[in-house]
XYZ file of C-alpha atoms in Angstrom:
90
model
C -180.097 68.529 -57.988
C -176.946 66.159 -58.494
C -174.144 65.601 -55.683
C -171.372 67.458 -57.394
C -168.279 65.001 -58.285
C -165.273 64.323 -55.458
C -162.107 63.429 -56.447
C -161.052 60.589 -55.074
C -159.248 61.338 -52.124
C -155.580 59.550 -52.885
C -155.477 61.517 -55.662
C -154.801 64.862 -53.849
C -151.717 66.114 -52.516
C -151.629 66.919 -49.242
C -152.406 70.757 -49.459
C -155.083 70.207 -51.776
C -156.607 67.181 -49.273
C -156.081 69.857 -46.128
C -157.632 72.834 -47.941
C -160.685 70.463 -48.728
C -160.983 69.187 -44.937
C -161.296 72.949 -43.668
C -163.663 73.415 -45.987
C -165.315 70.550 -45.149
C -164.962 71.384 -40.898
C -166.657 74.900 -42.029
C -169.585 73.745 -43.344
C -170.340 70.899 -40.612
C -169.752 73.911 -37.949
C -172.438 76.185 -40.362
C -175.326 73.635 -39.162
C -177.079 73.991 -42.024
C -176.933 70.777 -44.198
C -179.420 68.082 -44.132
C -178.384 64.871 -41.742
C -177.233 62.831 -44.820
C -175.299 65.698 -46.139
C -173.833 65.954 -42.737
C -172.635 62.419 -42.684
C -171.389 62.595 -46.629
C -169.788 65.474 -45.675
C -168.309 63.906 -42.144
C -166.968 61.076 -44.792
C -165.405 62.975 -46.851
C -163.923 64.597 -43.942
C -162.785 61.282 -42.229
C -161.317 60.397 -45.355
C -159.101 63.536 -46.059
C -158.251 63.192 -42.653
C -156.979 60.110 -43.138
C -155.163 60.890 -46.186
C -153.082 64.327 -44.340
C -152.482 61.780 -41.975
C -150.806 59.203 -44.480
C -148.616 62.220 -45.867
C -147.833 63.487 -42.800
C -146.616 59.953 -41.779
C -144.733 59.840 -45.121
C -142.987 62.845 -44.307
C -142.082 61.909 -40.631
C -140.499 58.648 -41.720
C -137.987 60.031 -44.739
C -137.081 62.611 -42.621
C -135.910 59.950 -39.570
C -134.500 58.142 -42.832
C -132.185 61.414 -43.871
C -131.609 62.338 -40.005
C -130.260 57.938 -39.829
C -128.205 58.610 -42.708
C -126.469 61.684 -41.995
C -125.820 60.704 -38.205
C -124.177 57.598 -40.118
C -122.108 59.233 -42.303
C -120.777 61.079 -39.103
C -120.046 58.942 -37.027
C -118.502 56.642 -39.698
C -116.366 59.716 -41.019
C -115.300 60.979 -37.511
C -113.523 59.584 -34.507
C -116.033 58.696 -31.206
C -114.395 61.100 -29.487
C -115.230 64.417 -31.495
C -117.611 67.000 -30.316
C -121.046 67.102 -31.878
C -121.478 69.422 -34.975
C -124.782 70.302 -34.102
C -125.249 72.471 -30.777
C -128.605 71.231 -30.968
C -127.706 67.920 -30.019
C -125.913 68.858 -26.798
């Protein structure tokens, strides 16, 4: 029986890398696999992990980018003195 063919992992988007990693947690937690199909499958798992990780990171860092930029464009258009916009902020 052949080891069916993975995708390499950069390739995915993030939902598609996430989907994959449950399904990969699921079947480590089943207990069922042989030891090396364990670690292939703990691997794969690192790897996807790795790769949600890189996305989520992505994310996290253009939204501080937009959140830099629009607290910018506020303070440049607005005198020191005016009240926040955002009751969040108070």
């Amino acid at each position: 029986m052949s080891a069916p063919v993975q995708i390499d992992v950069t390739t995915l988007t993030y939902e598609q890398a996430r989907a994959e990693l449950v399904d990969v947690v699921q079947r480590l937690e089943q207990g069922s696999s042989s030891l090396e199909d364990s670690m292939n499958l703990w691997e794969r798992g690192e790897a996807l992990a790795a790769h949600c990780q890189t996305w989520l990171d992505g994310a996290r860092t253009r939204l501080r980018a937009v959140a830099a930029e629009r607290d910018a464009a506020a303070s440049a258009g607005s005198p020191a003195d005016t009240a926040p916009h955002d009751s969040k902020d108070a």
